[in-house]
């Protein structure tokens, strides 16, 4: 114990005879144990290791263990092909068995102290100190890249705004000049009227373009 994990015990079966022996391992608690192999054949003078694995459970020291195992054996018939048929056809006086009682053992105080000393003597890595500079997280580099893109975009938009401002000033001056020409033109010719309409319509269109650029700039800033 403690029995919070799988506990494995090996059982060694030896055949001291000069004939092949069939074996089978049985238990009173088949759901609590995994036995590998639970049956097989042992050659004369040979042995086999059987692993008995106890599954994790809540151990109660006050509860008396009633788990038992039985190793059943019989001489193997010649030219054996079906193990199940061997056990079905075997006569009671041909069967040999050995019964085993399961005992649960908890570690004593000395074992606990040895485990504690082993854990203390184990090397502990100090992760607070580093030989080299700490690597920059990937997210930081991404933020720097986005910031550079935002600054470049702002510079480009500022240049566009300055360019459009100059064009707006030029068109405004041109509109004033055309209005003066229109007022000074007493003949009221179609040419003067056309120039007056073009000059008045250019200014609102340009203002709409500038407003759209400013809206796109602020929307792009918030999205980034």
PDB file of N, CA and C in Angstrom, residues 68-164:
ATOM      1  N   UNK A  68      -8.637 -14.784  -1.949  1.00  0.00           N
ATOM      2  CA  UNK A  68      -7.824 -16.002  -2.035  1.00  0.00           C
ATOM      3  C   UNK A  68      -7.543 -16.346  -3.491  1.00  0.00           C
ATOM      4  N   UNK A  69      -6.436 -17.046  -3.702  1.00  0.00           N
ATOM      5  CA  UNK A  69      -6.053 -17.525  -5.029  1.00  0.00           C
ATOM      6  C   UNK A  69      -5.884 -19.043  -4.979  1.00  0.00           C
ATOM      7  N   UNK A  70      -6.093 -19.666  -6.117  1.00  0.00           N
ATOM      8  CA  UNK A  70      -5.847 -21.099  -6.238  1.00  0.00           C
ATOM      9  C   UNK A  70      -5.165 -21.372  -7.575  1.00  0.00           C
ATOM     10  N   UNK A  71      -4.019 -22.065  -7.502  1.00  0.00           N
ATOM     11  CA  UNK A  71      -3.298 -22.480  -8.704  1.00  0.00           C
ATOM     12  C   UNK A  71      -3.640 -23.952  -8.936  1.00  0.00           C
ATOM     13  N   UNK A  72      -4.327 -24.195 -10.031  1.00  0.00           N
ATOM     14  CA  UNK A  72      -4.767 -25.554 -10.354  1.00  0.00           C
ATOM     15  C   UNK A  72      -3.903 -26.100 -11.492  1.00  0.00           C
ATOM     16  N   UNK A  73      -3.465 -27.384 -11.380  1.00  0.00           N
ATOM     17  CA  UNK A  73      -2.591 -27.986 -12.389  1.00  0.00           C
ATOM     18  C   UNK A  73      -3.052 -29.407 -12.701  1.00  0.00           C
ATOM     19  N   UNK A  74      -2.632 -29.856 -13.876  1.00  0.00           N
ATOM     20  CA  UNK A  74      -2.853 -31.236 -14.298  1.00  0.00           C
ATOM     21  C   UNK A  74      -1.848 -31.567 -15.385  1.00  0.00           C
ATOM     22  N   UNK A  75      -1.544 -32.831 -15.544  1.00  0.00           N
ATOM     23  CA  UNK A  75      -0.621 -33.236 -16.592  1.00  0.00           C
ATOM     24  C   UNK A  75      -1.277 -33.021 -17.960  1.00  0.00           C
ATOM     25  N   UNK A  76      -0.483 -32.471 -18.859  1.00  0.00           N
ATOM     26  CA  UNK A  76      -0.998 -32.194 -20.196  1.00  0.00           C
ATOM     27  C   UNK A  76      -1.071 -33.473 -21.008  1.00  0.00           C
ATOM     28  N   UNK A  77      -2.195 -33.740 -21.683  1.00  0.00           N
ATOM     29  CA  UNK A  77      -2.285 -34.916 -22.535  1.00  0.00           C
ATOM     30  C   UNK A  77      -1.408 -34.728 -23.782  1.00  0.00           C
ATOM     31  N   UNK A  78      -1.037 -35.821 -24.448  1.00  0.00           N
ATOM     32  CA  UNK A  78      -0.229 -35.701 -25.663  1.00  0.00           C
ATOM     33  C   UNK A  78      -1.015 -35.014 -26.784  1.00  0.00           C
ATOM     34  N   UNK A  79      -0.282 -34.255 -27.589  1.00  0.00           N
ATOM     35  CA  UNK A  79      -0.887 -33.546 -28.737  1.00  0.00           C
ATOM     36  C   UNK A  79      -2.071 -32.671 -28.297  1.00  0.00           C
ATOM     37  N   UNK A  80      -1.824 -31.846 -27.303  1.00  0.00           N
ATOM     38  CA  UNK A  80      -2.880 -30.971 -26.791  1.00  0.00           C
ATOM     39  C   UNK A  80      -3.181 -29.858 -27.798  1.00  0.00           C
ATOM     40  N   UNK A  81      -4.459 -29.612 -28.044  1.00  0.00           N
ATOM     41  CA  UNK A  81      -4.883 -28.558 -28.968  1.00  0.00           C
ATOM     42  C   UNK A  81      -5.893 -27.594 -28.344  1.00  0.00           C
ATOM     43  N   UNK A  82      -6.697 -28.083 -27.393  1.00  0.00           N
ATOM     44  CA  UNK A  82      -7.744 -27.265 -26.789  1.00  0.00           C
ATOM     45  C   UNK A  82      -7.585 -27.273 -25.271  1.00  0.00           C
ATOM     46  N   UNK A  83      -7.190 -26.104 -24.702  1.00  0.00           N
ATOM     47  CA  UNK A  83      -6.988 -26.019 -23.261  1.00  0.00           C
ATOM     48  C   UNK A  83      -8.300 -26.154 -22.506  1.00  0.00           C
ATOM     49  N   UNK A  84      -9.388 -25.581 -23.022  1.00  0.00           N
ATOM     50  CA  UNK A  84     -10.665 -25.665 -22.328  1.00  0.00           C
ATOM     51  C   UNK A  84     -11.139 -27.113 -22.233  1.00  0.00           C
ATOM     52  N   UNK A  85     -10.883 -27.862 -23.303  1.00  0.00           N
ATOM     53  CA  UNK A  85     -11.292 -29.275 -23.289  1.00  0.00           C
ATOM     54  C   UNK A  85     -10.501 -30.065 -22.255  1.00  0.00           C
ATOM     55  N   UNK A  86      -9.239 -29.680 -22.025  1.00  0.00           N
ATOM     56  CA  UNK A  86      -8.414 -30.374 -21.030  1.00  0.00           C
ATOM     57  C   UNK A  86      -9.043 -30.252 -19.657  1.00  0.00           C
ATOM     58  N   UNK A  87      -9.471 -29.036 -19.272  1.00  0.00           N
ATOM     59  CA  UNK A  87     -10.039 -28.820 -17.941  1.00  0.00           C
ATOM     60  C   UNK A  87     -11.429 -29.438 -17.815  1.00  0.00           C
ATOM     61  N   UNK A  88     -12.172 -29.470 -18.908  1.00  0.00           N
ATOM     62  CA  UNK A  88     -13.497 -30.079 -18.837  1.00  0.00           C
ATOM     63  C   UNK A  88     -13.422 -31.603 -18.701  1.00  0.00           C
ATOM     64  N   UNK A  89     -12.457 -32.192 -19.376  1.00  0.00           N
ATOM     65  CA  UNK A  89     -12.352 -33.654 -19.390  1.00  0.00           C
ATOM     66  C   UNK A  89     -11.502 -34.206 -18.248  1.00  0.00           C
ATOM     67  N   UNK A  90     -10.825 -33.314 -17.509  1.00  0.00           N
ATOM     68  CA  UNK A  90      -9.956 -33.799 -16.429  1.00  0.00           C
ATOM     69  C   UNK A  90     -10.782 -34.376 -15.288  1.00  0.00           C
ATOM     70  N   UNK A  91     -10.337 -35.486 -14.739  1.00  0.00           N
ATOM     71  CA  UNK A  91     -11.012 -36.116 -13.604  1.00  0.00           C
ATOM     72  C   UNK A  91     -10.538 -35.480 -12.303  1.00  0.00           C
ATOM     73  N   UNK A  92     -11.362 -35.478 -11.279  1.00  0.00           N
ATOM     74  CA  UNK A  92     -10.984 -34.841 -10.006  1.00  0.00           C
ATOM     75  C   UNK A  92      -9.676 -35.373  -9.430  1.00  0.00           C
ATOM     76  N   UNK A  93      -9.413 -36.689  -9.581  1.00  0.00           N
ATOM     77  CA  UNK A  93      -8.178 -37.231  -9.010  1.00  0.00           C
ATOM     78  C   UNK A  93      -6.954 -36.891  -9.846  1.00  0.00           C
ATOM     79  N   UNK A  94      -7.162 -36.279 -11.015  1.00  0.00           N
ATOM     80  CA  UNK A  94      -6.038 -35.861 -11.864  1.00  0.00           C
ATOM     81  C   UNK A  94      -5.653 -34.392 -11.618  1.00  0.00           C
ATOM     82  N   UNK A  95      -6.453 -33.683 -10.861  1.00  0.00           N
ATOM     83  CA  UNK A  95      -6.211 -32.269 -10.599  1.00  0.00           C
ATOM     84  C   UNK A  95      -5.403 -32.075  -9.329  1.00  0.00           C
ATOM     85  N   UNK A  96      -4.476 -31.143  -9.373  1.00  0.00           N
ATOM     86  CA  UNK A  96      -3.679 -30.748  -8.210  1.00  0.00           C
ATOM     87  C   UNK A  96      -3.879 -29.246  -7.998  1.00  0.00           C
ATOM     88  N   UNK A  97      -3.955 -28.819  -6.785  1.00  0.00           N
ATOM     89  CA  UNK A  97      -4.188 -27.394  -6.538  1.00  0.00           C
ATOM     90  C   UNK A  97      -3.404 -26.925  -5.323  1.00  0.00           C
ATOM     91  N   UNK A  98      -3.093 -25.628  -5.348  1.00  0.00           N
ATOM     92  CA  UNK A  98      -2.406 -24.946  -4.243  1.00  0.00           C
ATOM     93  C   UNK A  98      -3.173 -23.663  -3.950  1.00  0.00           C
ATOM     94  N   UNK A  99      -3.586 -23.482  -2.697  1.00  0.00           N
ATOM     95  CA  UNK A  99      -4.368 -22.317  -2.308  1.00  0.00           C
ATOM     96  C   UNK A  99      -3.483 -21.270  -1.630  1.00  0.00           C
ATOM     97  N   UNK A 100      -3.739 -20.048  -1.966  1.00  0.00           N
ATOM     98  CA  UNK A 100      -2.962 -18.918  -1.434  1.00  0.00           C
ATOM     99  C   UNK A 100      -3.914 -17.875  -0.876  1.00  0.00           C
ATOM    100  N   UNK A 101      -3.536 -17.272   0.231  1.00  0.00           N
ATOM    101  CA  UNK A 101      -4.337 -16.201   0.834  1.00  0.00           C
ATOM    102  C   UNK A 101      -3.665 -14.862   0.601  1.00  0.00           C
ATOM    103  N   UNK A 102      -4.456 -13.874   0.224  1.00  0.00           N
ATOM    104  CA  UNK A 102      -3.913 -12.546  -0.083  1.00  0.00           C
ATOM    105  C   UNK A 102      -3.813 -11.717   1.195  1.00  0.00           C
ATOM    106  N   UNK A 103      -2.675 -11.068   1.378  1.00  0.00           N
ATOM    107  CA  UNK A 103      -2.424 -10.214   2.545  1.00  0.00           C
ATOM    108  C   UNK A 103      -2.066  -8.815   2.056  1.00  0.00           C
ATOM    109  N   UNK A 104      -2.738  -7.804   2.607  1.00  0.00           N
ATOM    110  CA  UNK A 104      -2.447  -6.414   2.274  1.00  0.00           C
ATOM    111  C   UNK A 104      -1.475  -5.850   3.308  1.00  0.00           C
ATOM    112  N   UNK A 105      -0.394  -5.250   2.805  1.00  0.00           N
ATOM    113  CA  UNK A 105       0.620  -4.685   3.695  1.00  0.00           C
ATOM    114  C   UNK A 105       0.784  -3.198   3.424  1.00  0.00           C
ATOM    115  N   UNK A 106       0.774  -2.430   4.503  1.00  0.00           N
ATOM    116  CA  UNK A 106       1.032  -0.998   4.404  1.00  0.00           C
ATOM    117  C   UNK A 106       2.494  -0.736   4.737  1.00  0.00           C
ATOM    118  N   UNK A 107       3.117   0.286   4.164  1.00  0.00           N
ATOM    119  CA  UNK A 107       4.519   0.583   4.473  1.00  0.00           C
ATOM    120  C   UNK A 107       4.679   0.987   5.927  1.00  0.00           C
ATOM    121  N   UNK A 108       5.737   0.497   6.555  1.00  0.00           N
ATOM    122  CA  UNK A 108       5.983   0.856   7.962  1.00  0.00           C
ATOM    123  C   UNK A 108       6.661   2.217   8.049  1.00  0.00           C
ATOM    124  N   UNK A 109       6.897   2.674   9.266  1.00  0.00           N
ATOM    125  CA  UNK A 109       7.457   4.009   9.465  1.00  0.00           C
ATOM    126  C   UNK A 109       8.857   4.134   8.881  1.00  0.00           C
ATOM    127  N   UNK A 110       9.663   3.071   8.940  1.00  0.00           N
ATOM    128  CA  UNK A 110      11.018   3.125   8.380  1.00  0.00           C
ATOM    129  C   UNK A 110      10.998   3.340   6.873  1.00  0.00           C
ATOM    130  N   UNK A 111      10.065   2.654   6.199  1.00  0.00           N
ATOM    131  CA  UNK A 111       9.947   2.837   4.754  1.00  0.00           C
ATOM    132  C   UNK A 111       9.543   4.263   4.419  1.00  0.00           C
ATOM    133  N   UNK A 112       8.635   4.846   5.222  1.00  0.00           N
ATOM    134  CA  UNK A 112       8.219   6.225   4.981  1.00  0.00           C
ATOM    135  C   UNK A 112       9.382   7.184   5.153  1.00  0.00           C
ATOM    136  N   UNK A 113      10.201   6.950   6.209  1.00  0.00           N
ATOM    137  CA  UNK A 113      11.354   7.831   6.420  1.00  0.00           C
ATOM    138  C   UNK A 113      12.348   7.713   5.283  1.00  0.00           C
ATOM    139  N   UNK A 114      12.560   6.493   4.788  1.00  0.00           N
ATOM    140  CA  UNK A 114      13.475   6.311   3.663  1.00  0.00           C
ATOM    141  C   UNK A 114      12.982   7.040   2.421  1.00  0.00           C
ATOM    142  N   UNK A 115      11.670   7.022   2.198  1.00  0.00           N
ATOM    143  CA  UNK A 115      11.120   7.737   1.047  1.00  0.00           C
ATOM    144  C   UNK A 115      11.308   9.239   1.200  1.00  0.00           C
ATOM    145  N   UNK A 116      11.120   9.748   2.429  1.00  0.00           N
ATOM    146  CA  UNK A 116      11.301  11.187   2.655  1.00  0.00           C
ATOM    147  C   UNK A 116      12.756  11.587   2.455  1.00  0.00           C
ATOM    148  N   UNK A 117      13.709  10.774   2.980  1.00  0.00           N
ATOM    149  CA  UNK A 117      15.128  11.084   2.798  1.00  0.00           C
ATOM    150  C   UNK A 117      15.508  11.043   1.326  1.00  0.00           C
ATOM    151  N   UNK A 118      14.954  10.112   0.587  1.00  0.00           N
ATOM    152  CA  UNK A 118      15.266  10.030  -0.844  1.00  0.00           C
ATOM    153  C   UNK A 118      14.761  11.257  -1.582  1.00  0.00           C
ATOM    154  N   UNK A 119      13.584  11.748  -1.187  1.00  0.00           N
ATOM    155  CA  UNK A 119      13.054  12.946  -1.847  1.00  0.00           C
ATOM    156  C   UNK A 119      13.867  14.183  -1.490  1.00  0.00           C
ATOM    157  N   UNK A 120      14.403  14.228  -0.239  1.00  0.00           N
ATOM    158  CA  UNK A 120      15.222  15.376   0.140  1.00  0.00           C
ATOM    159  C   UNK A 120      16.561  15.378  -0.578  1.00  0.00           C
ATOM    160  N   UNK A 121      17.128  14.193  -0.774  1.00  0.00           N
ATOM    161  CA  UNK A 121      18.438  14.120  -1.419  1.00  0.00           C
ATOM    162  C   UNK A 121      18.364  14.300  -2.924  1.00  0.00           C
ATOM    163  N   UNK A 122      17.165  14.263  -3.488  1.00  0.00           N
ATOM    164  CA  UNK A 122      17.043  14.427  -4.936  1.00  0.00           C
ATOM    165  C   UNK A 122      17.404  15.859  -5.312  1.00  0.00           C
ATOM    166  N   UNK A 123      18.103  16.046  -6.421  1.00  0.00           N
ATOM    167  CA  UNK A 123      18.481  17.401  -6.833  1.00  0.00           C
ATOM    168  C   UNK A 123      17.258  18.207  -7.230  1.00  0.00           C
ATOM    169  N   UNK A 124      17.269  19.484  -6.818  1.00  0.00           N
ATOM    170  CA  UNK A 124      16.177  20.390  -7.141  1.00  0.00           C
ATOM    171  C   UNK A 124      16.710  21.459  -8.077  1.00  0.00           C
ATOM    172  N   UNK A 125      16.041  21.634  -9.198  1.00  0.00           N
ATOM    173  CA  UNK A 125      16.481  22.614 -10.172  1.00  0.00           C
ATOM    174  C   UNK A 125      15.959  23.986  -9.777  1.00  0.00           C
ATOM    175  N   UNK A 126      16.840  24.979  -9.795  1.00  0.00           N
ATOM    176  CA  UNK A 126      16.451  26.346  -9.483  1.00  0.00           C
ATOM    177  C   UNK A 126      16.035  27.033 -10.763  1.00  0.00           C
ATOM    178  N   UNK A 127      14.757  27.285 -10.888  1.00  0.00           N
ATOM    179  CA  UNK A 127      14.247  27.879 -12.118  1.00  0.00           C
ATOM    180  C   UNK A 127      14.177  29.400 -12.044  1.00  0.00           C
ATOM    181  N   UNK A 128      14.595  30.000 -10.888  1.00  0.00           N
ATOM    182  CA  UNK A 128      14.497  31.454 -10.768  1.00  0.00           C
ATOM    183  C   UNK A 128      15.645  32.167 -11.463  1.00  0.00           C
ATOM    184  N   UNK A 129      16.758  31.470 -11.707  1.00  0.00           N
ATOM    185  CA  UNK A 129      17.913  32.078 -12.349  1.00  0.00           C
ATOM    186  C   UNK A 129      18.080  31.482 -13.737  1.00  0.00           C
ATOM    187  N   UNK A 130      18.527  32.325 -14.647  1.00  0.00           N
ATOM    188  CA  UNK A 130      18.738  31.882 -16.016  1.00  0.00           C
ATOM    189  C   UNK A 130      20.095  32.385 -16.465  1.00  0.00           C
ATOM    190  N   UNK A 131      20.792  31.543 -17.242  1.00  0.00           N
ATOM    191  CA  UNK A 131      22.125  31.920 -17.713  1.00  0.00           C
ATOM    192  C   UNK A 131      22.060  33.035 -18.739  1.00  0.00           C
ATOM    193  N   UNK A 132      21.126  32.973 -19.623  1.00  0.00           N
ATOM    194  CA  UNK A 132      21.038  33.947 -20.696  1.00  0.00           C
ATOM    195  C   UNK A 132      19.826  34.839 -20.533  1.00  0.00           C
ATOM    196  N   UNK A 133      19.645  35.812 -21.429  1.00  0.00           N
ATOM    197  CA  UNK A 133      18.474  36.686 -21.362  1.00  0.00           C
ATOM    198  C   UNK A 133      17.212  35.901 -21.655  1.00  0.00           C
ATOM    199  N   UNK A 134      16.146  36.332 -21.025  1.00  0.00           N
ATOM    200  CA  UNK A 134      14.869  35.650 -21.239  1.00  0.00           C
ATOM    201  C   UNK A 134      14.386  35.913 -22.649  1.00  0.00           C
ATOM    202  N   UNK A 135      13.902  34.885 -23.321  1.00  0.00           N
ATOM    203  CA  UNK A 135      13.405  35.099 -24.683  1.00  0.00           C
ATOM    204  C   UNK A 135      12.146  35.949 -24.662  1.00  0.00           C
ATOM    205  N   UNK A 136      12.001  36.741 -25.692  1.00  0.00           N
ATOM    206  CA  UNK A 136      10.837  37.611 -25.794  1.00  0.00           C
ATOM    207  C   UNK A 136       9.645  36.791 -26.229  1.00  0.00           C
ATOM    208  N   UNK A 137       8.528  36.903 -25.554  1.00  0.00           N
ATOM    209  CA  UNK A 137       7.355  36.124 -25.927  1.00  0.00           C
ATOM    210  C   UNK A 137       6.915  36.446 -27.339  1.00  0.00           C
ATOM    211  N   UNK A 138       6.266  35.472 -27.950  1.00  0.00           N
ATOM    212  CA  UNK A 138       5.828  35.624 -29.323  1.00  0.00           C
ATOM    213  C   UNK A 138       4.776  36.712 -29.451  1.00  0.00           C
ATOM    214  N   UNK A 139       3.941  36.865 -28.397  1.00  0.00           N
ATOM    215  CA  UNK A 139       2.883  37.855 -28.471  1.00  0.00           C
ATOM    216  C   UNK A 139       3.434  39.274 -28.503  1.00  0.00           C
ATOM    217  N   UNK A 140       4.601  39.505 -27.831  1.00  0.00           N
ATOM    218  CA  UNK A 140       5.199  40.838 -27.820  1.00  0.00           C
ATOM    219  C   UNK A 140       5.654  41.237 -29.203  1.00  0.00           C
ATOM    220  N   UNK A 141       6.310  40.328 -29.921  1.00  0.00           N
ATOM    221  CA  UNK A 141       6.772  40.623 -31.268  1.00  0.00           C
ATOM    222  C   UNK A 141       5.598  40.914 -32.188  1.00  0.00           C
ATOM    223  N   UNK A 142       4.492  40.216 -31.970  1.00  0.00           N
ATOM    224  CA  UNK A 142       3.308  40.471 -32.778  1.00  0.00           C
ATOM    225  C   UNK A 142       2.787  41.880 -32.512  1.00  0.00           C
ATOM    226  N   UNK A 143       2.763  42.335 -31.253  1.00  0.00           N
ATOM    227  CA  UNK A 143       2.296  43.667 -30.922  1.00  0.00           C
ATOM    228  C   UNK A 143       3.193  44.738 -31.533  1.00  0.00           C
ATOM    229  N   UNK A 144       4.505  44.506 -31.514  1.00  0.00           N
ATOM    230  CA  UNK A 144       5.430  45.458 -32.122  1.00  0.00           C
ATOM    231  C   UNK A 144       5.176  45.578 -33.618  1.00  0.00           C
ATOM    232  N   UNK A 145       4.937  44.471 -34.266  1.00  0.00           N
ATOM    233  CA  UNK A 145       4.686  44.492 -35.704  1.00  0.00           C
ATOM    234  C   UNK A 145       3.411  45.265 -36.009  1.00  0.00           C
ATOM    235  N   UNK A 146       2.366  45.001 -35.234  1.00  0.00           N
ATOM    236  CA  UNK A 146       1.111  45.711 -35.452  1.00  0.00           C
ATOM    237  C   UNK A 146       1.269  47.205 -35.193  1.00  0.00           C
ATOM    238  N   UNK A 147       2.075  47.546 -34.186  1.00  0.00           N
ATOM    239  CA  UNK A 147       2.292  48.964 -33.895  1.00  0.00           C
ATOM    240  C   UNK A 147       3.003  49.665 -35.036  1.00  0.00           C
ATOM    241  N   UNK A 148       4.032  48.989 -35.601  1.00  0.00           N
ATOM    242  CA  UNK A 148       4.737  49.591 -36.745  1.00  0.00           C
ATOM    243  C   UNK A 148       3.808  49.777 -37.937  1.00  0.00           C
ATOM    244  N   UNK A 149       2.947  48.790 -38.165  1.00  0.00           N
ATOM    245  CA  UNK A 149       1.999  48.924 -39.269  1.00  0.00           C
ATOM    246  C   UNK A 149       1.049  50.091 -39.044  1.00  0.00           C
ATOM    247  N   UNK A 150       0.600  50.272 -37.790  1.00  0.00           N
ATOM    248  CA  UNK A 150      -0.316  51.359 -37.474  1.00  0.00           C
ATOM    249  C   UNK A 150       0.351  52.720 -37.670  1.00  0.00           C
ATOM    250  N   UNK A 151       1.617  52.834 -37.243  1.00  0.00           N
ATOM    251  CA  UNK A 151       2.340  54.099 -37.410  1.00  0.00           C
ATOM    252  C   UNK A 151       2.530  54.417 -38.884  1.00  0.00           C
ATOM    253  N   UNK A 152       2.911  53.423 -39.677  1.00  0.00           N
ATOM    254  CA  UNK A 152       3.095  53.647 -41.116  1.00  0.00           C
ATOM    255  C   UNK A 152       1.780  54.042 -41.783  1.00  0.00           C
ATOM    256  N   UNK A 153       0.696  53.416 -41.359  1.00  0.00           N
ATOM    257  CA  UNK A 153      -0.612  53.755 -41.929  1.00  0.00           C
ATOM    258  C   UNK A 153      -1.009  55.184 -41.557  1.00  0.00           C
ATOM    259  N   UNK A 154      -0.711  55.587 -40.320  1.00  0.00           N
ATOM    260  CA  UNK A 154      -1.016  56.960 -39.896  1.00  0.00           C
ATOM    261  C   UNK A 154      -0.233  57.975 -40.715  1.00  0.00           C
ATOM    262  N   UNK A 155       1.066  57.670 -40.941  1.00  0.00           N
ATOM    263  CA  UNK A 155       1.883  58.589 -41.746  1.00  0.00           C
ATOM    264  C   UNK A 155       1.344  58.700 -43.162  1.00  0.00           C
ATOM    265  N   UNK A 156       0.925  57.571 -43.717  1.00  0.00           N
ATOM    266  CA  UNK A 156       0.410  57.605 -45.089  1.00  0.00           C
ATOM    267  C   UNK A 156      -0.875  58.408 -45.165  1.00  0.00           C
ATOM    268  N   UNK A 157      -1.752  58.228 -44.158  1.00  0.00           N
ATOM    269  CA  UNK A 157      -3.005  58.974 -44.155  1.00  0.00           C
ATOM    270  C   UNK A 157      -2.774  60.463 -43.936  1.00  0.00           C
ATOM    271  N   UNK A 158      -1.791  60.791 -43.097  1.00  0.00           N
ATOM    272  CA  UNK A 158      -1.485  62.210 -42.900  1.00  0.00           C
ATOM    273  C   UNK A 158      -0.996  62.853 -44.195  1.00  0.00           C
ATOM    274  N   UNK A 159      -0.168  62.111 -44.931  1.00  0.00           N
ATOM    275  CA  UNK A 159       0.313  62.639 -46.209  1.00  0.00           C
ATOM    276  C   UNK A 159      -0.843  62.830 -47.188  1.00  0.00           C
ATOM    277  N   UNK A 160      -1.773  61.865 -47.196  1.00  0.00           N
ATOM    278  CA  UNK A 160      -2.932  61.996 -48.074  1.00  0.00           C
ATOM    279  C   UNK A 160      -3.779  63.206 -47.681  1.00  0.00           C
ATOM    280  N   UNK A 161      -3.943  63.412 -46.356  1.00  0.00           N
ATOM    281  CA  UNK A 161      -4.745  64.552 -45.887  1.00  0.00           C
ATOM    282  C   UNK A 161      -4.099  65.871 -46.297  1.00  0.00           C
ATOM    283  N   UNK A 162      -2.770  65.950 -46.134  1.00  0.00           N
ATOM    284  CA  UNK A 162      -2.078  67.190 -46.535  1.00  0.00           C
ATOM    285  C   UNK A 162      -2.219  67.441 -48.031  1.00  0.00           C
ATOM    286  N   UNK A 163      -2.110  66.374 -48.809  1.00  0.00           N
ATOM    287  CA  UNK A 163      -2.243  66.514 -50.260  1.00  0.00           C
ATOM    288  C   UNK A 163      -3.642  66.973 -50.637  1.00  0.00           C
ATOM    289  N   UNK A 164      -4.648  66.385 -50.014  1.00  0.00           N
ATOM    290  CA  UNK A 164      -6.021  66.776 -50.313  1.00  0.00           C
ATOM    291  C   UNK A 164      -6.329  68.179 -49.805  1.00  0.00           C
TER     292      UNK A 164
END
